[in-house]
Amino acid sequence: DQVRFELCAQALNANLKTIAPWRDLEFIEKFKGRQDLIAYAREQNIPIDATPKAPYSVDENLYHTSYESGMLEDPMTAPIPEMFKMTVDPKVAPNESESIRIHFKAGIPVQVSNLSHPQVDETDPLLLFLELNRVAGKHGIGRIDIVENRFVGIKSRGVYETPGGTLLRAAHLDLEGLCLDREVMKLRDSLSVKFAEFCYNGFWFAPEMDFVRHAIEFSQKNVTGYVDLELYKGNVTVIGRYSNVALYSADLASMDLEGGGANIEYNPSDAQGFIRINATRLKAHNLVQKRA
């Protein structure tokens, strides 16, 4: 976090001075660890969630809650049930599934409708996301427990809750499959990894991040439509999708309609030459292997 905050501060205003207590020798000498910090907060009547019995670190925002350090530093120690703030344990989630519909316009979520409870329909960006957090958390969706690689070279164990974000990701990826060209999807996949890397390492305001962000934004111009999701005990399942700009053609994909329908000419016999050309290098490779 210190790298992320300071890199962004330097990018926005190089004249700002960063005061980082964890790098101050006097501070480090006084506070050896989280137990000392917890004790100090209690002495000064500073309200915090951490306790000596559960001394893990908690950071939360609208998108997710993260838990690290303390008892979680042992990768074999399971999180205690009462630690989680945003999601219920999937084992005690409702025994009945719930279905929702997420609408997207140019890749941006613009509406959430609850198909199981039609009175719930949100279009306000904040309320939309709060509703996704609520319904996903209710069904125990969005928990992960991972060991990750920090930018400074240290491995760390973290437990995360991202209920609404998990639903958005599932729906968005599925709609992209309906609307994006195959080769654009391949490029988007590779750029998504770089986007995550730049963001994680604190290079949000770097020129390379500007490049990747603009490229991904361009790829989303036709990602418009909606996706239906079923939520049940920690699982999210896509059960339907629709777009009026979909590249998918039921006629072309059909095994019951010859030629791809009226709009697209496709002759199944064309596959013979396609297969023969693609097999050329495979046959050459196999011949070399036999001689070896």
PDB file of C-alpha atoms in Angstrom:
ATOM      1  CA  ASP A   1       0.000   0.000   0.000  1.00  0.00           C
ATOM      2  CA  GLN A   2       2.824   2.422   0.789  1.00  0.00           C
ATOM      3  CA  VAL A   3       4.085   2.056  -2.780  1.00  0.00           C
ATOM      4  CA  ARG A   4       0.645   2.606  -4.316  1.00  0.00           C
ATOM      5  CA  PHE A   5      -0.202   5.691  -2.275  1.00  0.00           C
ATOM      6  CA  GLU A   6       3.176   7.346  -2.702  1.00  0.00           C
ATOM      7  CA  LEU A   7       3.525   6.659  -6.431  1.00  0.00           C
ATOM      8  CA  CYS A   8       0.098   8.186  -7.051  1.00  0.00           C
ATOM      9  CA  ALA A   9       0.879  11.179  -4.827  1.00  0.00           C
ATOM     10  CA  GLN A  10       4.166  11.787  -6.642  1.00  0.00           C
ATOM     11  CA  ALA A  11       2.461  11.517 -10.028  1.00  0.00           C
ATOM     12  CA  LEU A  12      -0.242  14.033  -9.101  1.00  0.00           C
ATOM     13  CA  ASN A  13       1.903  16.485  -7.135  1.00  0.00           C
ATOM     14  CA  ALA A  14       5.650  15.987  -6.813  1.00  0.00           C
ATOM     15  CA  ASN A  15       5.796  18.771  -4.201  1.00  0.00           C
ATOM     16  CA  LEU A  16       3.771  16.798  -1.658  1.00  0.00           C
ATOM     17  CA  LYS A  17       5.725  15.402   1.280  1.00  0.00           C
ATOM     18  CA  THR A  18       4.850  11.857   2.321  1.00  0.00           C
ATOM     19  CA  ILE A  19       4.820  11.068   6.035  1.00  0.00           C
ATOM     20  CA  ALA A  20       5.013   7.276   6.416  1.00  0.00           C
ATOM     21  CA  PRO A  21       5.016   6.174  10.094  1.00  0.00           C
ATOM     22  CA  TRP A  22       6.064   2.614   9.252  1.00  0.00           C
ATOM     23  CA  ARG A  23       9.323   4.012   7.839  1.00  0.00           C
ATOM     24  CA  ASP A  24       9.960   6.353  10.786  1.00  0.00           C
ATOM     25  CA  LEU A  25      12.611   4.933  13.148  1.00  0.00           C
ATOM     26  CA  GLU A  26      11.085   6.555  16.260  1.00  0.00           C
ATOM     27  CA  PHE A  27       7.662   5.114  15.435  1.00  0.00           C
ATOM     28  CA  ILE A  28       9.081   1.655  14.737  1.00  0.00           C
ATOM     29  CA  GLU A  29      10.961   1.702  18.039  1.00  0.00           C
ATOM     30  CA  LYS A  30       7.801   2.560  19.990  1.00  0.00           C
ATOM     31  CA  PHE A  31       5.400   0.224  18.199  1.00  0.00           C
ATOM     32  CA  LYS A  32       6.904  -3.215  17.567  1.00  0.00           C
ATOM     33  CA  GLY A  33       3.785  -4.681  16.000  1.00  0.00           C
ATOM     34  CA  ARG A  34       0.002  -4.734  15.895  1.00  0.00           C
ATOM     35  CA  GLN A  35      -0.387  -5.689  19.544  1.00  0.00           C
ATOM     36  CA  ASP A  36       1.345  -2.442  20.548  1.00  0.00           C
ATOM     37  CA  LEU A  37      -0.863  -0.485  18.154  1.00  0.00           C
ATOM     38  CA  ILE A  38      -4.043  -2.104  19.504  1.00  0.00           C
ATOM     39  CA  ALA A  39      -3.010  -1.300  23.068  1.00  0.00           C
ATOM     40  CA  TYR A  40      -2.265   2.322  22.136  1.00  0.00           C
ATOM     41  CA  ALA A  41      -5.624   2.717  20.389  1.00  0.00           C
ATOM     42  CA  ARG A  42      -7.413   1.462  23.505  1.00  0.00           C
ATOM     43  CA  GLU A  43      -5.444   3.831  25.760  1.00  0.00           C
ATOM     44  CA  GLN A  44      -6.362   6.764  23.527  1.00  0.00           C
ATOM     45  CA  ASN A  45     -10.021   5.672  23.062  1.00  0.00           C
ATOM     46  CA  ILE A  46      -9.545   5.291  19.320  1.00  0.00           C
ATOM     47  CA  PRO A  47     -12.291   2.978  17.944  1.00  0.00           C
ATOM     48  CA  ILE A  48     -10.902   0.047  15.934  1.00  0.00           C
ATOM     49  CA  ASP A  49     -12.256  -3.362  14.951  1.00  0.00           C
ATOM     50  CA  ALA A  50      -9.081  -5.307  15.773  1.00  0.00           C
ATOM     51  CA  THR A  51      -8.774  -6.984  19.176  1.00  0.00           C
ATOM     52  CA  PRO A  52      -5.928  -8.920  20.828  1.00  0.00           C
ATOM     53  CA  LYS A  53      -7.866 -12.152  20.187  1.00  0.00           C
ATOM     54  CA  ALA A  54      -8.471 -11.341  16.524  1.00  0.00           C
ATOM     55  CA  PRO A  55      -5.533  -9.141  15.571  1.00  0.00           C
ATOM     56  CA  TYR A  56      -5.968  -9.276  11.820  1.00  0.00           C
ATOM     57  CA  SER A  57      -5.899  -6.172   9.667  1.00  0.00           C
ATOM     58  CA  VAL A  58      -9.132  -5.051   7.988  1.00  0.00           C
ATOM     59  CA  ASP A  59      -9.455  -2.629   5.074  1.00  0.00           C
ATOM     60  CA  GLU A  60     -12.834  -2.006   3.492  1.00  0.00           C
ATOM     61  CA  ASN A  61     -14.494   0.091   0.836  1.00  0.00           C
ATOM     62  CA  LEU A  62     -17.537  -0.138  -1.416  1.00  0.00           C
ATOM     63  CA  TYR A  63     -15.914  -2.768  -3.632  1.00  0.00           C
ATOM     64  CA  HIS A  64     -14.498  -5.195  -1.099  1.00  0.00           C
ATOM     65  CA  THR A  65     -13.148  -5.986   2.355  1.00  0.00           C
ATOM     66  CA  SER A  66      -9.649  -7.385   2.834  1.00  0.00           C
ATOM     67  CA  TYR A  67      -8.249  -9.236   5.835  1.00  0.00           C
ATOM     68  CA  GLU A  68      -4.524  -9.746   6.404  1.00  0.00           C
ATOM     69  CA  SER A  69      -1.827 -10.178   9.054  1.00  0.00           C
ATOM     70  CA  GLY A  70      -2.145 -11.475  12.599  1.00  0.00           C
ATOM     71  CA  MET A  71      -3.636 -14.948  12.768  1.00  0.00           C
ATOM     72  CA  LEU A  72      -3.898 -15.019   8.959  1.00  0.00           C
ATOM     73  CA  GLU A  73      -0.124 -14.949   8.529  1.00  0.00           C
ATOM     74  CA  ASP A  74      -0.181 -18.711   9.114  1.00  0.00           C
ATOM     75  CA  PRO A  75      -1.366 -20.034   5.724  1.00  0.00           C
ATOM     76  CA  MET A  76      -2.817 -23.124   7.456  1.00  0.00           C
ATOM     77  CA  THR A  77      -5.051 -21.100   9.798  1.00  0.00           C
ATOM     78  CA  ALA A  78      -8.621 -20.887   8.544  1.00  0.00           C
ATOM     79  CA  PRO A  79     -10.449 -17.562   8.960  1.00  0.00           C
ATOM     80  CA  ILE A  80     -12.846 -17.452  11.903  1.00  0.00           C
ATOM     81  CA  PRO A  81     -16.523 -17.234  10.813  1.00  0.00           C
ATOM     82  CA  GLU A  82     -17.187 -13.963  12.654  1.00  0.00           C
ATOM     83  CA  MET A  83     -14.413 -12.223  10.716  1.00  0.00           C
ATOM     84  CA  PHE A  84     -16.457 -11.762   7.550  1.00  0.00           C
ATOM     85  CA  LYS A  85     -18.410  -8.525   7.173  1.00  0.00           C
ATOM     86  CA  MET A  86     -19.990  -8.634   3.714  1.00  0.00           C
ATOM     87  CA  THR A  87     -20.938 -12.266   3.090  1.00  0.00           C
ATOM     88  CA  VAL A  88     -22.591 -15.103   4.961  1.00  0.00           C
ATOM     89  CA  ASP A  89     -21.044 -18.550   5.114  1.00  0.00           C
ATOM     90  CA  PRO A  90     -22.229 -20.338   1.930  1.00  0.00           C
ATOM     91  CA  LYS A  91     -23.205 -23.353   4.059  1.00  0.00           C
ATOM     92  CA  VAL A  92     -25.848 -21.281   5.888  1.00  0.00           C
ATOM     93  CA  ALA A  93     -26.950 -19.222   2.873  1.00  0.00           C
ATOM     94  CA  PRO A  94     -30.609 -19.522   1.760  1.00  0.00           C
ATOM     95  CA  ASN A  95     -31.727 -22.925   0.493  1.00  0.00           C
ATOM     96  CA  GLU A  96     -33.506 -21.292  -2.451  1.00  0.00           C
ATOM     97  CA  SER A  97     -31.677 -19.692  -5.354  1.00  0.00           C
ATOM     98  CA  GLU A  98     -32.242 -16.119  -6.503  1.00  0.00           C
ATOM     99  CA  SER A  99     -31.959 -14.738 -10.039  1.00  0.00           C
ATOM    100  CA  ILE A 100     -30.905 -11.264 -11.136  1.00  0.00           C
ATOM    101  CA  ARG A 101     -30.354  -9.438 -14.427  1.00  0.00           C
ATOM    102  CA  ILE A 102     -27.467  -7.018 -14.977  1.00  0.00           C
ATOM    103  CA  HIS A 103     -27.686  -4.568 -17.889  1.00  0.00           C
ATOM    104  CA  PHE A 104     -24.545  -3.115 -19.494  1.00  0.00           C
ATOM    105  CA  LYS A 105     -24.029  -0.212 -21.890  1.00  0.00           C
ATOM    106  CA  ALA A 106     -20.622  -0.002 -23.580  1.00  0.00           C
ATOM    107  CA  GLY A 107     -19.245  -2.292 -20.877  1.00  0.00           C
ATOM    108  CA  ILE A 108     -20.597  -0.228 -17.966  1.00  0.00           C
ATOM    109  CA  PRO A 109     -23.277  -1.679 -15.643  1.00  0.00           C
ATOM    110  CA  VAL A 110     -26.333   0.580 -15.842  1.00  0.00           C
ATOM    111  CA  GLN A 111     -29.174  -1.422 -14.266  1.00  0.00           C
ATOM    112  CA  VAL A 112     -29.745  -4.326 -11.894  1.00  0.00           C
ATOM    113  CA  SER A 113     -33.105  -6.108 -11.792  1.00  0.00           C
ATOM    114  CA  ASN A 114     -34.015  -8.845  -9.334  1.00  0.00           C
ATOM    115  CA  LEU A 115     -35.933 -11.443 -11.348  1.00  0.00           C
ATOM    116  CA  SER A 116     -36.991 -13.270  -8.182  1.00  0.00           C
ATOM    117  CA  HIS A 117     -38.224 -10.057  -6.559  1.00  0.00           C
ATOM    118  CA  PRO A 118     -39.366  -7.710  -9.382  1.00  0.00           C
ATOM    119  CA  GLN A 119     -39.844  -4.772  -7.019  1.00  0.00           C
ATOM    120  CA  VAL A 120     -36.045  -4.465  -6.804  1.00  0.00           C
ATOM    121  CA  ASP A 121     -34.748  -2.494  -9.786  1.00  0.00           C
ATOM    122  CA  GLU A 122     -31.765  -0.142  -9.465  1.00  0.00           C
ATOM    123  CA  THR A 123     -30.251   2.262 -11.998  1.00  0.00           C
ATOM    124  CA  ASP A 124     -28.427   4.684  -9.698  1.00  0.00           C
ATOM    125  CA  PRO A 125     -24.713   3.708  -9.829  1.00  0.00           C
ATOM    126  CA  LEU A 126     -24.266   3.671  -6.057  1.00  0.00           C
ATOM    127  CA  LEU A 127     -27.553   1.929  -5.255  1.00  0.00           C
ATOM    128  CA  LEU A 128     -26.904  -0.549  -8.065  1.00  0.00           C
ATOM    129  CA  PHE A 129     -23.627  -1.598  -6.523  1.00  0.00           C
ATOM    130  CA  LEU A 130     -25.022  -1.694  -2.993  1.00  0.00           C
ATOM    131  CA  GLU A 131     -27.800  -3.995  -4.207  1.00  0.00           C
ATOM    132  CA  LEU A 132     -25.272  -6.319  -5.845  1.00  0.00           C
ATOM    133  CA  ASN A 133     -23.276  -6.406  -2.610  1.00  0.00           C
ATOM    134  CA  ARG A 134     -26.425  -7.169  -0.642  1.00  0.00           C
ATOM    135  CA  VAL A 135     -27.783  -9.977  -2.800  1.00  0.00           C
ATOM    136  CA  ALA A 136     -24.387 -11.608  -3.393  1.00  0.00           C
ATOM    137  CA  GLY A 137     -23.483 -11.382   0.287  1.00  0.00           C
ATOM    138  CA  LYS A 138     -26.822 -12.923   1.208  1.00  0.00           C
ATOM    139  CA  HIS A 139     -25.905 -16.006  -0.859  1.00  0.00           C
ATOM    140  CA  GLY A 140     -22.293 -16.232   0.337  1.00  0.00           C
ATOM    141  CA  ILE A 141     -20.771 -15.187  -2.982  1.00  0.00           C
ATOM    142  CA  GLY A 142     -17.431 -13.428  -3.353  1.00  0.00           C
ATOM    143  CA  ARG A 143     -14.992 -14.935  -0.834  1.00  0.00           C
ATOM    144  CA  ILE A 144     -11.431 -15.868  -1.747  1.00  0.00           C
ATOM    145  CA  ASP A 145      -8.419 -16.929   0.333  1.00  0.00           C
ATOM    146  CA  ILE A 146      -5.108 -16.553  -1.535  1.00  0.00           C
ATOM    147  CA  VAL A 147      -1.350 -16.162  -1.263  1.00  0.00           C
ATOM    148  CA  GLU A 148      -0.219 -13.297  -3.480  1.00  0.00           C
ATOM    149  CA  ASN A 149       3.025 -11.667  -4.586  1.00  0.00           C
ATOM    150  CA  ARG A 150       3.589  -8.139  -3.348  1.00  0.00           C
ATOM    151  CA  PHE A 151       5.402  -5.636  -5.552  1.00  0.00           C
ATOM    152  CA  VAL A 152       8.308  -5.500  -3.078  1.00  0.00           C
ATOM    153  CA  GLY A 153       8.954  -9.235  -3.497  1.00  0.00           C
ATOM    154  CA  ILE A 154       7.238 -10.620  -0.395  1.00  0.00           C
ATOM    155  CA  LYS A 155       4.508 -13.248  -0.537  1.00  0.00           C
ATOM    156  CA  SER A 156       1.463 -12.463   1.603  1.00  0.00           C
ATOM    157  CA  ARG A 157      -1.725 -14.288   2.502  1.00  0.00           C
ATOM    158  CA  GLY A 158      -4.978 -12.397   2.183  1.00  0.00           C
ATOM    159  CA  VAL A 159      -8.669 -13.163   2.573  1.00  0.00           C
ATOM    160  CA  TYR A 160     -11.031 -11.044   0.516  1.00  0.00           C
ATOM    161  CA  GLU A 161     -14.754 -10.438   0.131  1.00  0.00           C
ATOM    162  CA  THR A 162     -15.894  -8.967  -3.178  1.00  0.00           C
ATOM    163  CA  PRO A 163     -19.597  -9.874  -3.451  1.00  0.00           C
ATOM    164  CA  GLY A 164     -20.927  -7.324  -5.937  1.00  0.00           C
ATOM    165  CA  GLY A 165     -17.714  -7.312  -7.940  1.00  0.00           C
ATOM    166  CA  THR A 166     -17.883 -11.084  -8.354  1.00  0.00           C
ATOM    167  CA  LEU A 167     -21.339 -10.806  -9.925  1.00  0.00           C
ATOM    168  CA  LEU A 168     -20.279  -7.960 -12.208  1.00  0.00           C
ATOM    169  CA  ARG A 169     -17.222  -9.846 -13.394  1.00  0.00           C
ATOM    170  CA  ALA A 170     -19.180 -13.017 -14.167  1.00  0.00           C
ATOM    171  CA  ALA A 171     -21.842 -11.112 -16.095  1.00  0.00           C
ATOM    172  CA  HIS A 172     -19.427  -8.832 -17.917  1.00  0.00           C
ATOM    173  CA  LEU A 173     -17.152 -11.631 -19.111  1.00  0.00           C
ATOM    174  CA  ASP A 174     -20.135 -13.579 -20.383  1.00  0.00           C
ATOM    175  CA  LEU A 175     -21.541 -10.605 -22.294  1.00  0.00           C
ATOM    176  CA  GLU A 176     -18.125 -10.012 -23.842  1.00  0.00           C
ATOM    177  CA  GLY A 177     -18.247 -13.577 -25.154  1.00  0.00           C
ATOM    178  CA  LEU A 178     -21.459 -12.656 -26.954  1.00  0.00           C
ATOM    179  CA  CYS A 179     -20.347  -9.282 -28.323  1.00  0.00           C
ATOM    180  CA  LEU A 180     -16.560  -9.196 -28.755  1.00  0.00           C
ATOM    181  CA  ASP A 181     -14.643 -10.410 -31.778  1.00  0.00           C
ATOM    182  CA  ARG A 182     -12.435 -13.429 -31.062  1.00  0.00           C
ATOM    183  CA  GLU A 183      -9.133 -11.677 -31.809  1.00  0.00           C
ATOM    184  CA  VAL A 184     -10.146  -8.587 -29.827  1.00  0.00           C
ATOM    185  CA  MET A 185     -10.933 -10.872 -26.887  1.00  0.00           C
ATOM    186  CA  LYS A 186      -7.443 -12.374 -27.066  1.00  0.00           C
ATOM    187  CA  LEU A 187      -5.871  -8.919 -26.943  1.00  0.00           C
ATOM    188  CA  ARG A 188      -8.235  -7.854 -24.172  1.00  0.00           C
ATOM    189  CA  ASP A 189      -7.227 -10.947 -22.167  1.00  0.00           C
ATOM    190  CA  SER A 190      -3.539 -10.073 -22.389  1.00  0.00           C
ATOM    191  CA  LEU A 191      -4.141  -6.394 -21.621  1.00  0.00           C
ATOM    192  CA  SER A 192      -6.328  -7.266 -18.631  1.00  0.00           C
ATOM    193  CA  VAL A 193      -3.349  -8.938 -16.966  1.00  0.00           C
ATOM    194  CA  LYS A 194      -1.214  -5.829 -17.523  1.00  0.00           C
ATOM    195  CA  PHE A 195      -4.046  -3.587 -16.302  1.00  0.00           C
ATOM    196  CA  ALA A 196      -4.260  -5.568 -13.056  1.00  0.00           C
ATOM    197  CA  GLU A 197      -0.467  -5.534 -12.674  1.00  0.00           C
ATOM    198  CA  PHE A 198      -0.188  -1.763 -13.154  1.00  0.00           C
ATOM    199  CA  CYS A 199      -3.081  -1.124 -10.780  1.00  0.00           C
ATOM    200  CA  TYR A 200      -1.759  -3.508  -8.109  1.00  0.00           C
ATOM    201  CA  ASN A 201       1.735  -2.008  -8.261  1.00  0.00           C
ATOM    202  CA  GLY A 202       0.551   1.603  -8.008  1.00  0.00           C
ATOM    203  CA  PHE A 203       1.060   2.777 -11.587  1.00  0.00           C
ATOM    204  CA  TRP A 204      -2.494   4.067 -12.084  1.00  0.00           C
ATOM    205  CA  PHE A 205      -1.267   7.431 -13.394  1.00  0.00           C
ATOM    206  CA  ALA A 206       1.553   6.007 -15.531  1.00  0.00           C
ATOM    207  CA  PRO A 207       1.558   6.445 -19.342  1.00  0.00           C
ATOM    208  CA  GLU A 208       1.490   2.682 -19.882  1.00  0.00           C
ATOM    209  CA  MET A 209      -1.690   2.529 -17.798  1.00  0.00           C
ATOM    210  CA  ASP A 210      -3.256   5.289 -19.916  1.00  0.00           C
ATOM    211  CA  PHE A 211      -2.497   3.247 -23.031  1.00  0.00           C
ATOM    212  CA  VAL A 212      -3.985   0.022 -21.656  1.00  0.00           C
ATOM    213  CA  ARG A 213      -7.030   1.759 -20.203  1.00  0.00           C
ATOM    214  CA  HIS A 214      -7.878   3.485 -23.499  1.00  0.00           C
ATOM    215  CA  ALA A 215      -7.430   0.230 -25.426  1.00  0.00           C
ATOM    216  CA  ILE A 216      -9.760  -1.655 -23.096  1.00  0.00           C
ATOM    217  CA  GLU A 217     -12.310   1.172 -23.170  1.00  0.00           C
ATOM    218  CA  PHE A 218     -12.313   1.015 -26.983  1.00  0.00           C
ATOM    219  CA  SER A 219     -12.938  -2.736 -26.878  1.00  0.00           C
ATOM    220  CA  GLN A 220     -16.088  -2.161 -24.832  1.00  0.00           C
ATOM    221  CA  LYS A 221     -18.008   0.063 -27.259  1.00  0.00           C
ATOM    222  CA  ASN A 222     -20.311  -2.797 -28.359  1.00  0.00           C
ATOM    223  CA  VAL A 223     -20.522  -4.647 -25.040  1.00  0.00           C
ATOM    224  CA  THR A 224     -24.174  -3.732 -24.580  1.00  0.00           C
ATOM    225  CA  GLY A 225     -26.971  -6.008 -23.397  1.00  0.00           C
ATOM    226  CA  TYR A 226     -27.895  -7.949 -20.296  1.00  0.00           C
ATOM    227  CA  VAL A 227     -26.960 -11.163 -18.506  1.00  0.00           C
ATOM    228  CA  ASP A 228     -29.102 -13.263 -16.162  1.00  0.00           C
ATOM    229  CA  LEU A 229     -27.418 -14.840 -13.141  1.00  0.00           C
ATOM    230  CA  GLU A 230     -28.581 -17.456 -10.654  1.00  0.00           C
ATOM    231  CA  LEU A 231     -27.156 -17.167  -7.129  1.00  0.00           C
ATOM    232  CA  TYR A 232     -27.004 -20.130  -4.781  1.00  0.00           C
ATOM    233  CA  LYS A 233     -24.813 -20.978  -1.782  1.00  0.00           C
ATOM    234  CA  GLY A 234     -21.574 -19.317  -2.850  1.00  0.00           C
ATOM    235  CA  ASN A 235     -22.044 -19.982  -6.568  1.00  0.00           C
ATOM    236  CA  VAL A 236     -22.989 -17.674  -9.409  1.00  0.00           C
ATOM    237  CA  THR A 237     -24.202 -19.284 -12.642  1.00  0.00           C
ATOM    238  CA  VAL A 238     -24.973 -17.556 -15.939  1.00  0.00           C
ATOM    239  CA  ILE A 239     -28.398 -18.709 -17.117  1.00  0.00           C
ATOM    240  CA  GLY A 240     -28.988 -16.343 -20.051  1.00  0.00           C
ATOM    241  CA  ARG A 241     -27.658 -13.418 -22.020  1.00  0.00           C
ATOM    242  CA  TYR A 242     -28.921 -11.020 -24.733  1.00  0.00           C
ATOM    243  CA  SER A 243     -27.523  -8.228 -26.890  1.00  0.00           C
ATOM    244  CA  ASN A 244     -28.908  -6.478 -29.959  1.00  0.00           C
ATOM    245  CA  VAL A 245     -25.319  -6.077 -31.198  1.00  0.00           C
ATOM    246  CA  ALA A 246     -24.261  -9.672 -30.550  1.00  0.00           C
ATOM    247  CA  LEU A 247     -21.805 -11.302 -32.937  1.00  0.00           C
ATOM    248  CA  TYR A 248     -23.379 -14.648 -32.098  1.00  0.00           C
ATOM    249  CA  SER A 249     -25.691 -15.994 -34.810  1.00  0.00           C
ATOM    250  CA  ALA A 250     -28.045 -18.815 -33.910  1.00  0.00           C
ATOM    251  CA  ASP A 251     -28.516 -19.573 -37.616  1.00  0.00           C
ATOM    252  CA  LEU A 252     -24.788 -19.826 -38.257  1.00  0.00           C
ATOM    253  CA  ALA A 253     -24.171 -21.968 -35.178  1.00  0.00           C
ATOM    254  CA  SER A 254     -27.178 -24.214 -35.795  1.00  0.00           C
ATOM    255  CA  MET A 255     -26.704 -27.882 -36.616  1.00  0.00           C
ATOM    256  CA  ASP A 256     -30.211 -27.955 -38.052  1.00  0.00           C
ATOM    257  CA  LEU A 257     -29.908 -25.137 -40.606  1.00  0.00           C
ATOM    258  CA  GLU A 258     -27.642 -25.631 -43.617  1.00  0.00           C
ATOM    259  CA  GLY A 259     -25.629 -22.709 -44.969  1.00  0.00           C
ATOM    260  CA  GLY A 260     -25.935 -20.368 -42.001  1.00  0.00           C
ATOM    261  CA  GLY A 261     -29.325 -18.936 -42.898  1.00  0.00           C
ATOM    262  CA  ALA A 262     -30.224 -16.093 -45.225  1.00  0.00           C
ATOM    263  CA  ASN A 263     -27.730 -13.481 -43.993  1.00  0.00           C
ATOM    264  CA  ILE A 264     -24.447 -15.395 -43.882  1.00  0.00           C
ATOM    265  CA  GLU A 265     -23.255 -17.816 -46.539  1.00  0.00           C
ATOM    266  CA  TYR A 266     -21.438 -20.782 -45.026  1.00  0.00           C
ATOM    267  CA  ASN A 267     -20.777 -24.028 -46.851  1.00  0.00           C
ATOM    268  CA  PRO A 268     -19.884 -26.950 -44.546  1.00  0.00           C
ATOM    269  CA  SER A 269     -17.677 -28.420 -47.280  1.00  0.00           C
ATOM    270  CA  ASP A 270     -15.358 -25.393 -46.890  1.00  0.00           C
ATOM    271  CA  ALA A 271     -14.108 -26.996 -43.686  1.00  0.00           C
ATOM    272  CA  GLN A 272     -12.315 -29.691 -45.713  1.00  0.00           C
ATOM    273  CA  GLY A 273      -9.733 -27.286 -47.125  1.00  0.00           C
ATOM    274  CA  PHE A 274      -9.449 -25.432 -43.813  1.00  0.00           C
ATOM    275  CA  ILE A 275      -8.610 -28.662 -41.998  1.00  0.00           C
ATOM    276  CA  ARG A 276      -6.140 -29.766 -44.679  1.00  0.00           C
ATOM    277  CA  ILE A 277      -4.194 -26.488 -44.510  1.00  0.00           C
ATOM    278  CA  ASN A 278      -4.061 -26.484 -40.706  1.00  0.00           C
ATOM    279  CA  ALA A 279      -2.936 -30.116 -40.686  1.00  0.00           C
ATOM    280  CA  THR A 280       0.088 -29.447 -42.926  1.00  0.00           C
ATOM    281  CA  ARG A 281       2.440 -28.398 -40.130  1.00  0.00           C
ATOM    282  CA  LEU A 282       1.157 -31.186 -37.868  1.00  0.00           C
ATOM    283  CA  LYS A 283       1.988 -33.811 -40.483  1.00  0.00           C
ATOM    284  CA  ALA A 284       5.441 -32.289 -41.006  1.00  0.00           C
ATOM    285  CA  HIS A 285       6.087 -32.312 -37.257  1.00  0.00           C
ATOM    286  CA  ASN A 286       4.973 -35.935 -36.968  1.00  0.00           C
ATOM    287  CA  LEU A 287       7.303 -37.025 -39.791  1.00  0.00           C
ATOM    288  CA  VAL A 288      10.272 -35.377 -38.069  1.00  0.00           C
ATOM    289  CA  GLN A 289       9.373 -37.053 -34.773  1.00  0.00           C
ATOM    290  CA  LYS A 290       9.300 -40.468 -36.453  1.00  0.00           C
ATOM    291  CA  ARG A 291      12.778 -39.936 -37.936  1.00  0.00           C
ATOM    292  CA  ALA A 292      14.256 -38.795 -34.611  1.00  0.00           C
TER     293      ALA A 292
END
